[in-house]
Amino acid sequence: MMPELGKYAVAVLGSYAASILLVAGLVALSIWQGRRVKRQLAEVEARQGKVDV
Amino acid sequence: MSIWEYANPKKFMQTSSWALPWVAGLAVVCLIVGLVWGFFFTPDDYKQGSTVKIFYLHVPAAMMAINAWVMMLVASLIWLVRRHHVSALAAKAAAPVGLTFTAIALVTGALWGQPMWGTWWAWDPRLTSFLILALFYLGYIALWQAIDNPDTAADLTAVLCMVGSVFAVLSRYAVNFWNQGLHQGASLSLDKEENVADVFWLPALVCIAGFVLLFVALVLMRTRTEIRARRLQALLARERLA
């Protein structure tokens, strides 16, 4: 199943690993920031009796 | 129905809440299909061997690194002309995504360049203009963080975005302006003679769709966060005054 990458295996696998890590990091950071802000906003809105947007 | 309706944060939040899962889901499907197809089911190139598999990451990432800046430019111009806050926040939200795509293009380019050119890096016109684009992304993000007043930050970053657009254009067309670089010309072209063979082109097309959809999904998600953060700041400011 695994293609024969020969002497370029490090370059090819390194590219895929680096790209997946960078995208996964960005997605994780975006989700974490989104949840944190949403939770903080909900707390302040609850305190002030406002409705979330 | 006008596009300007989405300048209303409430309307934007409503529409993006149902669009986001679909766009994100489609992005995941396209990326998995495109990358699995490209990695496992395409042949090696007669010149570049198995390194051609880097093409499915490098080209879409580079393309979106430039297009993200163009999107930021359009959103910044809308902010400067019409003063719609959502457009300024969308530009702010897109910058880390564009920076990540630029980093992917630079890293995969270095990993591809080493076995093909014998060097990780060269001060080639396209490589250099891409590095400057990455620095502009960092500067743009830093400028947003450095200014407390959000409207002033939006104004100044919009100006920086217009200046950086020169390098976004250079990144794309540098190989046409200067012929002495290591980097090859465009791999993708409407001209059948210039375009890569269909066996590489079709999975690349799916990967490009995946990167575009991933960009849209991340910008929607991050813009929603920015809108909430802006509301949070306003409510906290009101609380301090009370």
mmCIF file of C-alpha atoms in Angstrom, chain A residues 37 40-41 44 48, chain B residues 89 92 147-151 226-240:
data_model
loop_
_atom_site.group_PDB
_atom_site.id
_atom_site.type_symbol
_atom_site.label_atom_id
_atom_site.label_comp_id
_atom_site.label_asym_id
_atom_site.label_seq_id
_atom_site.Cartn_x
_atom_site.Cartn_y
_atom_site.Cartn_z
ATOM 1 C CA VAL A 37 -14.097 33.717 24.032
ATOM 2 C CA GLN A 40 -16.153 34.371 28.620
ATOM 3 C CA LEU A 41 -18.873 36.181 26.662
ATOM 4 C CA VAL A 44 -20.432 38.340 31.098
ATOM 5 C CA GLN A 48 -25.426 41.522 32.708
ATOM 6 C CA LEU B 89 -12.493 41.507 11.631
ATOM 7 C CA LYS B 92 -7.804 40.123 10.960
ATOM 8 C CA ILE B 147 -2.880 48.936 18.998
ATOM 9 C CA ASP B 148 -5.564 49.101 21.675
ATOM 10 C CA ASN B 149 -8.166 51.087 19.736
ATOM 11 C CA PRO B 150 -9.767 48.565 17.344
ATOM 12 C CA ASP B 151 -10.774 51.136 14.719
ATOM 13 C CA GLU B 226 -13.428 38.083 16.659
ATOM 14 C CA ILE B 227 -17.046 39.293 16.637
ATOM 15 C CA ARG B 228 -17.648 37.682 20.031
ATOM 16 C CA ALA B 229 -14.380 39.121 21.369
ATOM 17 C CA ARG B 230 -15.424 42.594 20.198
ATOM 18 C CA ARG B 231 -18.781 42.228 21.951
ATOM 19 C CA LEU B 232 -17.037 40.946 25.068
ATOM 20 C CA GLN B 233 -14.770 44.017 25.117
ATOM 21 C CA ALA B 234 -17.777 46.318 24.709
ATOM 22 C CA LEU B 235 -19.694 44.654 27.550
ATOM 23 C CA LEU B 236 -16.668 44.715 29.861
ATOM 24 C CA ALA B 237 -16.082 48.400 29.053
ATOM 25 C CA ARG B 238 -19.738 49.142 29.868
ATOM 26 C CA GLU B 239 -19.389 47.196 33.123
ATOM 27 C CA ARG B 240 -16.328 49.234 34.106
#
